[in-house]
PDB file of C-alpha atoms in Angstrom:
ATOM      1  CA  UNK A   1     -17.243  -7.042  70.544  1.00 92.00           C
ATOM      2  CA  UNK A   2     -20.949  -6.637  71.314  1.00 94.00           C
ATOM      3  CA  UNK A   3     -22.562  -9.943  72.215  1.00 94.00           C
ATOM      4  CA  UNK A   4     -26.075  -8.509  72.324  1.00 94.00           C
ATOM      5  CA  UNK A   5     -27.682  -5.669  70.363  1.00 96.00           C
ATOM      6  CA  UNK A   6     -29.383  -2.735  72.016  1.00 95.00           C
ATOM      7  CA  UNK A   7     -31.382   0.312  71.027  1.00 95.00           C
ATOM      8  CA  UNK A   8     -29.611   3.650  71.309  1.00 94.00           C
ATOM      9  CA  UNK A   9     -31.792   6.717  71.794  1.00 94.00           C
ATOM     10  CA  UNK A  10     -31.077  10.422  72.279  1.00 93.00           C
ATOM     11  CA  UNK A  11     -33.104  13.106  73.988  1.00 92.00           C
ATOM     12  CA  UNK A  12     -32.693  16.396  72.067  1.00 91.00           C
ATOM     13  CA  UNK A  13     -32.980  19.421  74.347  1.00 90.00           C
ATOM     14  CA  UNK A  14     -35.471  21.122  72.021  1.00 89.00           C
ATOM     15  CA  UNK A  15     -37.866  18.149  71.759  1.00 87.00           C
ATOM     16  CA  UNK A  16     -40.254  16.563  74.202  1.00 89.00           C
ATOM     17  CA  UNK A  17     -39.454  13.001  73.081  1.00 91.00           C
ATOM     18  CA  UNK A  18     -36.324  11.010  72.368  1.00 92.00           C
ATOM     19  CA  UNK A  19     -35.237   9.819  68.920  1.00 93.00           C
ATOM     20  CA  UNK A  20     -33.534   6.652  67.749  1.00 93.00           C
ATOM     21  CA  UNK A  21     -29.853   6.988  66.892  1.00 93.00           C
ATOM     22  CA  UNK A  22     -28.722   5.211  63.718  1.00 90.00           C
ATOM     23  CA  UNK A  23     -25.015   4.529  63.528  1.00 91.00           C
ATOM     24  CA  UNK A  24     -23.914   1.009  64.407  1.00 95.00           C
ATOM     25  CA  UNK A  25     -25.115  -2.352  63.195  1.00 95.00           C
ATOM     26  CA  UNK A  26     -25.424  -3.658  66.759  1.00 96.00           C
ATOM     27  CA  UNK A  27     -27.977  -0.904  67.493  1.00 95.00           C
ATOM     28  CA  UNK A  28     -30.014  -1.566  64.345  1.00 95.00           C
ATOM     29  CA  UNK A  29     -33.562  -2.869  64.218  1.00 94.00           C
ATOM     30  CA  UNK A  30     -32.434  -5.774  62.007  1.00 95.00           C
ATOM     31  CA  UNK A  31     -29.957  -7.017  64.621  1.00 97.00           C
ATOM     32  CA  UNK A  32     -32.484  -6.606  67.442  1.00 96.00           C
ATOM     33  CA  UNK A  33     -35.099  -8.554  65.495  1.00 96.00           C
ATOM     34  CA  UNK A  34     -32.672 -11.354  64.607  1.00 96.00           C
ATOM     35  CA  UNK A  35     -31.457 -11.538  68.210  1.00 96.00           C
ATOM     36  CA  UNK A  36     -34.984 -11.862  69.603  1.00 97.00           C
ATOM     37  CA  UNK A  37     -35.841 -14.494  67.002  1.00 95.00           C
ATOM     38  CA  UNK A  38     -32.772 -16.516  68.013  1.00 95.00           C
ATOM     39  CA  UNK A  39     -33.579 -16.255  71.725  1.00 95.00           C
ATOM     40  CA  UNK A  40     -37.155 -17.415  71.095  1.00 95.00           C
ATOM     41  CA  UNK A  41     -36.084 -20.368  68.948  1.00 93.00           C
ATOM     42  CA  UNK A  42     -35.774 -23.866  70.482  1.00 91.00           C
ATOM     43  CA  UNK A  43     -32.281 -24.464  71.915  1.00 89.00           C
ATOM     44  CA  UNK A  44     -29.988 -27.216  70.754  1.00 90.00           C
ATOM     45  CA  UNK A  45     -30.385 -30.535  72.635  1.00 90.00           C
ATOM     46  CA  UNK A  46     -28.577 -30.538  75.998  1.00 89.00           C
ATOM     47  CA  UNK A  47     -27.358 -26.978  75.470  1.00 89.00           C
ATOM     48  CA  UNK A  48     -28.050 -24.153  77.906  1.00 91.00           C
ATOM     49  CA  UNK A  49     -25.322 -21.793  76.680  1.00 93.00           C
ATOM     50  CA  UNK A  50     -26.044 -18.160  75.766  1.00 93.00           C
ATOM     51  CA  UNK A  51     -27.037 -17.748  72.112  1.00 95.00           C
ATOM     52  CA  UNK A  52     -25.025 -15.070  70.305  1.00 96.00           C
ATOM     53  CA  UNK A  53     -25.283 -13.894  66.688  1.00 97.00           C
ATOM     54  CA  UNK A  54     -21.966 -13.396  64.904  1.00 97.00           C
ATOM     55  CA  UNK A  55     -22.871 -10.742  62.345  1.00 97.00           C
ATOM     56  CA  UNK A  56     -21.053 -11.200  59.027  1.00 97.00           C
ATOM     57  CA  UNK A  57     -20.510  -8.204  56.753  1.00 97.00           C
ATOM     58  CA  UNK A  58     -19.109  -8.929  53.288  1.00 97.00           C
ATOM     59  CA  UNK A  59     -17.360  -6.630  50.837  1.00 95.00           C
ATOM     60  CA  UNK A  60     -16.007  -7.542  47.414  1.00 94.00           C
ATOM     61  CA  UNK A  61     -14.590  -5.446  44.612  1.00 90.00           C
ATOM     62  CA  UNK A  62     -12.834  -6.509  41.437  1.00 89.00           C
ATOM     63  CA  UNK A  63      -9.670  -4.410  41.113  1.00 87.00           C
ATOM     64  CA  UNK A  64      -7.550  -3.635  38.060  1.00 84.00           C
ATOM     65  CA  UNK A  65      -3.922  -4.132  39.075  1.00 85.00           C
ATOM     66  CA  UNK A  66      -2.133  -2.609  36.099  1.00 82.00           C
ATOM     67  CA  UNK A  67      -2.548   0.456  33.917  1.00 79.00           C
ATOM     68  CA  UNK A  68      -1.788  -1.589  30.814  1.00 81.00           C
ATOM     69  CA  UNK A  69      -3.159  -5.099  30.558  1.00 77.00           C
ATOM     70  CA  UNK A  70      -6.107  -6.849  32.134  1.00 78.00           C
ATOM     71  CA  UNK A  71      -4.601  -8.327  35.299  1.00 82.00           C
ATOM     72  CA  UNK A  72      -7.242  -8.200  38.031  1.00 87.00           C
ATOM     73  CA  UNK A  73      -7.698  -9.209  41.637  1.00 92.00           C
ATOM     74  CA  UNK A  74     -11.106  -9.939  43.128  1.00 94.00           C
ATOM     75  CA  UNK A  75     -10.900 -10.116  46.932  1.00 95.00           C
ATOM     76  CA  UNK A  76     -13.668 -10.873  49.413  1.00 96.00           C
ATOM     77  CA  UNK A  77     -13.460  -9.093  52.766  1.00 96.00           C
ATOM     78  CA  UNK A  78     -15.311 -10.031  55.947  1.00 97.00           C
ATOM     79  CA  UNK A  79     -15.971  -7.962  59.056  1.00 96.00           C
ATOM     80  CA  UNK A  80     -17.917  -8.710  62.219  1.00 96.00           C
ATOM     81  CA  UNK A  81     -20.814  -6.299  62.632  1.00 96.00           C
ATOM     82  CA  UNK A  82     -20.565  -6.861  66.383  1.00 96.00           C
ATOM     83  CA  UNK A  83     -17.547  -4.559  66.324  1.00 96.00           C
ATOM     84  CA  UNK A  84     -17.903  -0.787  66.202  1.00 96.00           C
ATOM     85  CA  UNK A  85     -17.382   0.846  62.820  1.00 94.00           C
ATOM     86  CA  UNK A  86     -14.842   3.136  64.474  1.00 95.00           C
ATOM     87  CA  UNK A  87     -12.797   0.087  65.444  1.00 95.00           C
ATOM     88  CA  UNK A  88     -13.248  -1.620  62.068  1.00 94.00           C
ATOM     89  CA  UNK A  89     -12.014   1.464  60.218  1.00 92.00           C
ATOM     90  CA  UNK A  90      -8.629   1.407  61.960  1.00 94.00           C
ATOM     91  CA  UNK A  91      -6.222  -0.877  60.051  1.00 92.00           C
ATOM     92  CA  UNK A  92      -4.025  -1.442  63.099  1.00 94.00           C
ATOM     93  CA  UNK A  93      -6.911  -3.287  64.793  1.00 94.00           C
ATOM     94  CA  UNK A  94      -6.749  -6.029  62.135  1.00 93.00           C
ATOM     95  CA  UNK A  95     -10.512  -6.538  62.161  1.00 94.00           C
ATOM     96  CA  UNK A  96     -10.727  -7.167  58.412  1.00 94.00           C
ATOM     97  CA  UNK A  97     -10.304 -10.693  57.092  1.00 93.00           C
ATOM     98  CA  UNK A  98      -9.472 -11.627  53.509  1.00 92.00           C
ATOM     99  CA  UNK A  99     -11.827 -14.586  53.194  1.00 94.00           C
ATOM    100  CA  UNK A 100     -11.263 -15.455  49.539  1.00 96.00           C
ATOM    101  CA  UNK A 101     -10.087 -14.339  46.119  1.00 96.00           C
ATOM    102  CA  UNK A 102     -12.565 -15.028  43.344  1.00 96.00           C
ATOM    103  CA  UNK A 103     -11.407 -16.474  40.052  1.00 94.00           C
ATOM    104  CA  UNK A 104     -12.569 -15.082  36.708  1.00 92.00           C
ATOM    105  CA  UNK A 105     -13.014 -16.825  33.393  1.00 91.00           C
ATOM    106  CA  UNK A 106      -9.634 -16.927  31.615  1.00 88.00           C
ATOM    107  CA  UNK A 107      -9.221 -15.837  28.010  1.00 83.00           C
ATOM    108  CA  UNK A 108      -8.542 -19.458  27.081  1.00 88.00           C
ATOM    109  CA  UNK A 109     -12.147 -20.272  27.967  1.00 90.00           C
ATOM    110  CA  UNK A 110     -13.354 -18.523  24.812  1.00 86.00           C
ATOM    111  CA  UNK A 111     -10.944 -20.651  22.789  1.00 88.00           C
ATOM    112  CA  UNK A 112     -12.338 -23.743  24.506  1.00 88.00           C
ATOM    113  CA  UNK A 113     -15.917 -22.775  23.619  1.00 86.00           C
ATOM    114  CA  UNK A 114     -14.960 -21.919  20.051  1.00 87.00           C
ATOM    115  CA  UNK A 115     -13.361 -25.336  19.628  1.00 87.00           C
ATOM    116  CA  UNK A 116     -16.481 -27.108  20.901  1.00 83.00           C
ATOM    117  CA  UNK A 117     -18.889 -24.950  18.901  1.00 79.00           C
ATOM    118  CA  UNK A 118     -17.519 -25.944  15.528  1.00 77.00           C
ATOM    119  CA  UNK A 119     -15.251 -22.941  15.158  1.00 76.00           C
ATOM    120  CA  UNK A 120     -17.939 -20.387  15.985  1.00 78.00           C
ATOM    121  CA  UNK A 121     -17.191 -18.074  18.878  1.00 77.00           C
ATOM    122  CA  UNK A 122     -19.503 -18.138  21.916  1.00 78.00           C
ATOM    123  CA  UNK A 123     -22.299 -15.615  22.104  1.00 84.00           C
ATOM    124  CA  UNK A 124     -22.091 -12.789  24.618  1.00 86.00           C
ATOM    125  CA  UNK A 125     -25.127 -14.206  26.424  1.00 87.00           C
ATOM    126  CA  UNK A 126     -23.453 -17.598  26.889  1.00 87.00           C
ATOM    127  CA  UNK A 127     -20.174 -16.094  28.087  1.00 89.00           C
ATOM    128  CA  UNK A 128     -22.006 -13.851  30.570  1.00 91.00           C
ATOM    129  CA  UNK A 129     -23.982 -16.852  31.811  1.00 92.00           C
ATOM    130  CA  UNK A 130     -20.769 -18.817  32.397  1.00 93.00           C
ATOM    131  CA  UNK A 131     -19.319 -15.840  34.274  1.00 94.00           C
ATOM    132  CA  UNK A 132     -22.344 -15.770  36.592  1.00 95.00           C
ATOM    133  CA  UNK A 133     -22.252 -19.521  37.128  1.00 95.00           C
ATOM    134  CA  UNK A 134     -18.537 -19.482  37.985  1.00 96.00           C
ATOM    135  CA  UNK A 135     -19.040 -16.750  40.578  1.00 96.00           C
ATOM    136  CA  UNK A 136     -21.862 -18.592  42.336  1.00 97.00           C
ATOM    137  CA  UNK A 137     -20.089 -21.946  42.200  1.00 97.00           C
ATOM    138  CA  UNK A 138     -17.240 -20.333  44.125  1.00 97.00           C
ATOM    139  CA  UNK A 139     -19.721 -19.026  46.684  1.00 97.00           C
ATOM    140  CA  UNK A 140     -21.160 -22.534  47.030  1.00 96.00           C
ATOM    141  CA  UNK A 141     -17.686 -23.674  48.062  1.00 96.00           C
ATOM    142  CA  UNK A 142     -17.593 -20.948  50.716  1.00 96.00           C
ATOM    143  CA  UNK A 143     -21.132 -21.721  51.884  1.00 96.00           C
ATOM    144  CA  UNK A 144     -20.258 -25.368  52.437  1.00 95.00           C
ATOM    145  CA  UNK A 145     -21.892 -27.920  54.730  1.00 96.00           C
ATOM    146  CA  UNK A 146     -19.806 -26.825  57.719  1.00 96.00           C
ATOM    147  CA  UNK A 147     -20.960 -23.226  57.298  1.00 96.00           C
ATOM    148  CA  UNK A 148     -24.604 -24.256  56.896  1.00 96.00           C
ATOM    149  CA  UNK A 149     -24.346 -26.454  59.986  1.00 95.00           C
ATOM    150  CA  UNK A 150     -22.902 -23.555  61.985  1.00 95.00           C
ATOM    151  CA  UNK A 151     -25.532 -21.197  60.547  1.00 96.00           C
ATOM    152  CA  UNK A 152     -28.295 -23.537  61.711  1.00 95.00           C
ATOM    153  CA  UNK A 153     -26.931 -25.120  64.887  1.00 94.00           C
ATOM    154  CA  UNK A 154     -24.233 -22.683  66.013  1.00 94.00           C
ATOM    155  CA  UNK A 155     -20.642 -23.111  67.175  1.00 95.00           C
ATOM    156  CA  UNK A 156     -19.520 -23.350  70.793  1.00 95.00           C
ATOM    157  CA  UNK A 157     -16.706 -20.863  71.436  1.00 95.00           C
ATOM    158  CA  UNK A 158     -14.962 -19.981  74.685  1.00 94.00           C
ATOM    159  CA  UNK A 159     -14.877 -16.191  74.855  1.00 91.00           C
ATOM    160  CA  UNK A 160     -12.110 -14.020  76.276  1.00 89.00           C
ATOM    161  CA  UNK A 161     -13.976 -13.889  79.610  1.00 88.00           C
ATOM    162  CA  UNK A 162     -13.740 -17.724  79.799  1.00 91.00           C
ATOM    163  CA  UNK A 163     -17.503 -18.073  79.274  1.00 92.00           C
ATOM    164  CA  UNK A 164     -18.684 -20.519  76.628  1.00 94.00           C
ATOM    165  CA  UNK A 165     -21.300 -19.252  74.178  1.00 95.00           C
ATOM    166  CA  UNK A 166     -23.173 -20.700  71.229  1.00 95.00           C
ATOM    167  CA  UNK A 167     -22.375 -18.459  68.256  1.00 96.00           C
ATOM    168  CA  UNK A 168     -24.603 -18.400  65.187  1.00 97.00           C
ATOM    169  CA  UNK A 169     -22.980 -16.792  62.117  1.00 96.00           C
ATOM    170  CA  UNK A 170     -25.502 -14.836  60.076  1.00 97.00           C
ATOM    171  CA  UNK A 171     -24.991 -12.792  56.921  1.00 97.00           C
ATOM    172  CA  UNK A 172     -26.367  -9.288  57.395  1.00 97.00           C
ATOM    173  CA  UNK A 173     -24.801  -7.179  54.647  1.00 96.00           C
ATOM    174  CA  UNK A 174     -22.977  -7.555  51.349  1.00 96.00           C
ATOM    175  CA  UNK A 175     -21.583  -4.334  49.947  1.00 94.00           C
ATOM    176  CA  UNK A 176     -20.403  -4.074  46.345  1.00 93.00           C
ATOM    177  CA  UNK A 177     -20.672  -1.832  43.309  1.00 91.00           C
ATOM    178  CA  UNK A 178     -23.671  -2.161  41.000  1.00 91.00           C
ATOM    179  CA  UNK A 179     -22.135  -4.629  38.479  1.00 91.00           C
ATOM    180  CA  UNK A 180     -21.286  -6.990  41.337  1.00 94.00           C
ATOM    181  CA  UNK A 181     -24.642  -6.475  43.035  1.00 94.00           C
ATOM    182  CA  UNK A 182     -26.547  -7.674  39.996  1.00 94.00           C
ATOM    183  CA  UNK A 183     -24.149 -10.616  39.819  1.00 95.00           C
ATOM    184  CA  UNK A 184     -24.835 -11.492  43.459  1.00 96.00           C
ATOM    185  CA  UNK A 185     -28.593 -11.004  43.097  1.00 95.00           C
ATOM    186  CA  UNK A 186     -28.769 -12.818  39.734  1.00 94.00           C
ATOM    187  CA  UNK A 187     -30.579 -10.002  37.959  1.00 94.00           C
ATOM    188  CA  UNK A 188     -29.952  -8.193  34.677  1.00 92.00           C
ATOM    189  CA  UNK A 189     -27.948  -5.037  34.266  1.00 91.00           C
ATOM    190  CA  UNK A 190     -30.185  -1.920  34.175  1.00 88.00           C
ATOM    191  CA  UNK A 191     -33.115  -3.894  32.822  1.00 89.00           C
ATOM    192  CA  UNK A 192     -36.848  -3.751  33.573  1.00 91.00           C
ATOM    193  CA  UNK A 193     -36.311  -3.899  37.353  1.00 92.00           C
ATOM    194  CA  UNK A 194     -32.819  -2.467  37.920  1.00 91.00           C
ATOM    195  CA  UNK A 195     -32.822  -2.405  41.738  1.00 90.00           C
ATOM    196  CA  UNK A 196     -31.608  -5.514  43.585  1.00 92.00           C
ATOM    197  CA  UNK A 197     -33.783  -4.950  46.672  1.00 92.00           C
ATOM    198  CA  UNK A 198     -37.146  -4.292  45.006  1.00 92.00           C
ATOM    199  CA  UNK A 199     -39.049  -4.794  41.759  1.00 92.00           C
ATOM    200  CA  UNK A 200     -39.645  -1.125  40.960  1.00 92.00           C
ATOM    201  CA  UNK A 201     -39.452  -0.724  37.200  1.00 92.00           C
ATOM    202  CA  UNK A 202     -37.022   1.461  35.294  1.00 92.00           C
ATOM    203  CA  UNK A 203     -39.881   3.782  34.321  1.00 91.00           C
ATOM    204  CA  UNK A 204     -40.326   4.711  38.000  1.00 91.00           C
ATOM    205  CA  UNK A 205     -36.660   5.464  38.691  1.00 87.00           C
ATOM    206  CA  UNK A 206     -37.186   9.259  38.247  1.00 88.00           C
ATOM    207  CA  UNK A 207     -39.423   9.110  41.344  1.00 90.00           C
ATOM    208  CA  UNK A 208     -36.473   8.095  43.521  1.00 84.00           C
ATOM    209  CA  UNK A 209     -36.465   9.515  47.072  1.00 81.00           C
ATOM    210  CA  UNK A 210     -40.067  10.706  46.823  1.00 91.00           C
ATOM    211  CA  UNK A 211     -42.664   9.648  49.367  1.00 92.00           C
ATOM    212  CA  UNK A 212     -44.348   7.455  46.772  1.00 91.00           C
ATOM    213  CA  UNK A 213     -41.017   5.815  45.923  1.00 91.00           C
ATOM    214  CA  UNK A 214     -40.302   5.003  49.573  1.00 91.00           C
ATOM    215  CA  UNK A 215     -43.715   3.364  49.861  1.00 93.00           C
ATOM    216  CA  UNK A 216     -43.190   1.381  46.665  1.00 91.00           C
ATOM    217  CA  UNK A 217     -39.874   0.050  47.976  1.00 90.00           C
ATOM    218  CA  UNK A 218     -41.736  -1.516  50.890  1.00 91.00           C
ATOM    219  CA  UNK A 219     -44.622  -2.872  48.839  1.00 93.00           C
ATOM    220  CA  UNK A 220     -42.489  -4.234  45.993  1.00 93.00           C
ATOM    221  CA  UNK A 221     -39.634  -5.634  48.071  1.00 93.00           C
ATOM    222  CA  UNK A 222     -37.688  -8.409  46.362  1.00 91.00           C
ATOM    223  CA  UNK A 223     -38.289 -11.746  48.089  1.00 91.00           C
ATOM    224  CA  UNK A 224     -36.395 -14.947  47.384  1.00 91.00           C
ATOM    225  CA  UNK A 225     -38.779 -17.868  47.070  1.00 85.00           C
ATOM    226  CA  UNK A 226     -39.136 -21.409  45.792  1.00 83.00           C
ATOM    227  CA  UNK A 227     -41.197 -20.114  42.879  1.00 82.00           C
ATOM    228  CA  UNK A 228     -38.407 -17.745  41.846  1.00 81.00           C
ATOM    229  CA  UNK A 229     -35.809 -20.520  41.975  1.00 80.00           C
ATOM    230  CA  UNK A 230     -37.878 -22.763  39.709  1.00 77.00           C
ATOM    231  CA  UNK A 231     -37.956 -20.195  36.922  1.00 74.00           C
ATOM    232  CA  UNK A 232     -35.595 -20.345  33.973  1.00 62.00           C
ATOM    233  CA  UNK A 233     -35.092 -24.071  33.392  1.00 68.00           C
ATOM    234  CA  UNK A 234     -34.597 -23.548  29.672  1.00 74.00           C
ATOM    235  CA  UNK A 235     -31.511 -22.955  27.563  1.00 75.00           C
ATOM    236  CA  UNK A 236     -29.799 -19.585  27.913  1.00 80.00           C
ATOM    237  CA  UNK A 237     -31.139 -16.726  25.785  1.00 78.00           C
ATOM    238  CA  UNK A 238     -34.267 -18.544  24.594  1.00 82.00           C
ATOM    239  CA  UNK A 239     -37.775 -17.070  24.180  1.00 85.00           C
ATOM    240  CA  UNK A 240     -39.047 -19.329  26.973  1.00 83.00           C
ATOM    241  CA  UNK A 241     -36.557 -17.868  29.432  1.00 83.00           C
ATOM    242  CA  UNK A 242     -37.297 -14.340  28.286  1.00 84.00           C
ATOM    243  CA  UNK A 243     -41.007 -14.871  28.893  1.00 85.00           C
ATOM    244  CA  UNK A 244     -40.435 -16.202  32.413  1.00 86.00           C
ATOM    245  CA  UNK A 245     -37.637 -13.947  33.620  1.00 88.00           C
ATOM    246  CA  UNK A 246     -37.697 -10.595  31.849  1.00 87.00           C
ATOM    247  CA  UNK A 247     -40.527  -8.989  33.846  1.00 88.00           C
ATOM    248  CA  UNK A 248     -38.475  -9.193  37.062  1.00 88.00           C
ATOM    249  CA  UNK A 249     -35.064  -8.827  35.354  1.00 90.00           C
ATOM    250  CA  UNK A 250     -34.036 -12.308  36.522  1.00 91.00           C
ATOM    251  CA  UNK A 251     -31.380 -14.490  34.894  1.00 91.00           C
ATOM    252  CA  UNK A 252     -31.199 -18.316  34.575  1.00 90.00           C
ATOM    253  CA  UNK A 253     -28.401 -18.699  37.119  1.00 91.00           C
ATOM    254  CA  UNK A 254     -28.186 -21.046  40.079  1.00 91.00           C
ATOM    255  CA  UNK A 255     -27.743 -18.572  42.946  1.00 94.00           C
ATOM    256  CA  UNK A 256     -25.497 -19.845  45.751  1.00 96.00           C
ATOM    257  CA  UNK A 257     -27.128 -17.785  48.514  1.00 96.00           C
ATOM    258  CA  UNK A 258     -30.589 -18.884  47.456  1.00 95.00           C
ATOM    259  CA  UNK A 259     -29.704 -22.555  47.056  1.00 94.00           C
ATOM    260  CA  UNK A 260     -27.833 -22.799  50.346  1.00 95.00           C
ATOM    261  CA  UNK A 261     -29.642 -20.434  52.707  1.00 95.00           C
ATOM    262  CA  UNK A 262     -33.204 -19.922  51.502  1.00 92.00           C
ATOM    263  CA  UNK A 263     -34.393 -22.994  53.427  1.00 90.00           C
ATOM    264  CA  UNK A 264     -33.151 -21.268  56.596  1.00 92.00           C
ATOM    265  CA  UNK A 265     -35.318 -18.210  55.952  1.00 92.00           C
ATOM    266  CA  UNK A 266     -32.551 -16.096  54.422  1.00 95.00           C
ATOM    267  CA  UNK A 267     -33.550 -13.494  51.820  1.00 95.00           C
ATOM    268  CA  UNK A 268     -30.503 -12.763  49.673  1.00 95.00           C
ATOM    269  CA  UNK A 269     -31.878  -9.463  48.340  1.00 95.00           C
ATOM    270  CA  UNK A 270     -32.076  -7.854  51.781  1.00 94.00           C
ATOM    271  CA  UNK A 271     -28.315  -8.187  52.381  1.00 96.00           C
ATOM    272  CA  UNK A 272     -27.422  -5.947  49.413  1.00 95.00           C
ATOM    273  CA  UNK A 273     -26.940  -2.580  51.086  1.00 92.00           C
ATOM    274  CA  UNK A 274     -25.849   0.778  49.709  1.00 86.00           C
ATOM    275  CA  UNK A 275     -22.153   1.015  48.886  1.00 84.00           C
ATOM    276  CA  UNK A 276     -21.185   4.522  49.971  1.00 81.00           C
ATOM    277  CA  UNK A 277     -17.975   4.712  47.961  1.00 80.00           C
ATOM    278  CA  UNK A 278     -19.225   3.328  44.647  1.00 77.00           C
ATOM    279  CA  UNK A 279     -22.805   4.596  44.709  1.00 77.00           C
ATOM    280  CA  UNK A 280     -22.255   8.035  46.222  1.00 76.00           C
ATOM    281  CA  UNK A 281     -18.668   9.222  46.517  1.00 76.00           C
ATOM    282  CA  UNK A 282     -17.579   7.936  43.086  1.00 76.00           C
ATOM    283  CA  UNK A 283     -20.972   8.188  41.425  1.00 71.00           C
ATOM    284  CA  UNK A 284     -23.679  10.621  42.492  1.00 78.00           C
ATOM    285  CA  UNK A 285     -21.519  13.079  44.407  1.00 82.00           C
ATOM    286  CA  UNK A 286     -18.768  13.005  41.789  1.00 83.00           C
ATOM    287  CA  UNK A 287     -21.295  13.742  39.031  1.00 84.00           C
ATOM    288  CA  UNK A 288     -22.891  16.563  41.046  1.00 84.00           C
ATOM    289  CA  UNK A 289     -19.529  18.109  41.903  1.00 87.00           C
ATOM    290  CA  UNK A 290     -18.416  17.935  38.266  1.00 88.00           C
ATOM    291  CA  UNK A 291     -21.641  19.654  37.224  1.00 87.00           C
ATOM    292  CA  UNK A 292     -21.134  22.384  39.835  1.00 86.00           C
ATOM    293  CA  UNK A 293     -17.614  23.006  38.536  1.00 88.00           C
ATOM    294  CA  UNK A 294     -18.964  23.404  35.013  1.00 89.00           C
ATOM    295  CA  UNK A 295     -21.577  25.861  36.267  1.00 86.00           C
ATOM    296  CA  UNK A 296     -18.899  27.932  37.997  1.00 86.00           C
ATOM    297  CA  UNK A 297     -16.759  27.879  34.884  1.00 85.00           C
ATOM    298  CA  UNK A 298     -19.676  29.044  32.732  1.00 85.00           C
ATOM    299  CA  UNK A 299     -20.159  32.230  34.757  1.00 82.00           C
ATOM    300  CA  UNK A 300     -18.922  35.487  33.294  1.00 71.00           C
ATOM    301  CA  UNK A 301     -16.453  35.970  36.106  1.00 73.00           C
ATOM    302  CA  UNK A 302     -15.172  32.458  36.625  1.00 68.00           C
ATOM    303  CA  UNK A 303     -15.421  31.484  40.267  1.00 78.00           C
ATOM    304  CA  UNK A 304     -13.262  28.383  40.000  1.00 81.00           C
ATOM    305  CA  UNK A 305     -10.256  30.229  41.375  1.00 81.00           C
ATOM    306  CA  UNK A 306     -12.342  31.308  44.381  1.00 82.00           C
ATOM    307  CA  UNK A 307     -13.354  27.695  44.977  1.00 83.00           C
ATOM    308  CA  UNK A 308      -9.715  26.630  44.711  1.00 84.00           C
ATOM    309  CA  UNK A 309      -8.707  29.363  47.147  1.00 82.00           C
ATOM    310  CA  UNK A 310     -11.256  28.211  49.705  1.00 80.00           C
TER     311      UNK A 310
END
């Protein structure tokens, strides 16, 4: 468990200067910046204990449990970023914590809405809105007053070396697939601004990974603000809401992370990091590999057997 972050650098033999090594969260620039900000902040009254950041890393993924039927499980996992990824990846170390299991709207909820809407079924927009609200209400339970107090004032913990430290839990990352990311960020699915971390429009998506795109990501970074939270105080799916929210792909949902943590300087959009499994291994790479297989199969002398042999 790393109590303090540090910068890891490597001197390549063929270069005249060293380079920064990217690999662990406790050697990242984000952790170093947060650590320095905490050390420079005023201490708690009558407290001279060391100030330590407990880095929280969240994962959640709704999972279908059966081949037939719609039984699902929606767990929330938590890791400490102070631990090495090589330690976290070993199940026998028990460094993963099941923090919660999210509930989903039951099928009976549609019957309830139909009964209270004069026999007319609820619109898709209303049902989606209720789904978003339920998710964030559950997060508000997790981000309760005790958590906010610890986030702001810290918790005194006696470490394994018998030294007392003031630990400040801070959320650094939240990894999920795209449908859950837009739910967490309270934005629309593949709409005008499809990316959770910036406001680059859909028309500019083909420029991804170009130099211009990398610059735009910095200039158009998504920032949570009081102005953003005040938008969308009209009924769901109304022209007034569309006018206010559509340009930034926002939705009229009370976001738990924004409501609870924005006053502490937390930007919910910055925690939504790339999910390697969903966004690369099961998405981009899978699509590329499938395309390569089709190309091999289309050749006059099929090379698929050679690929299988290798």
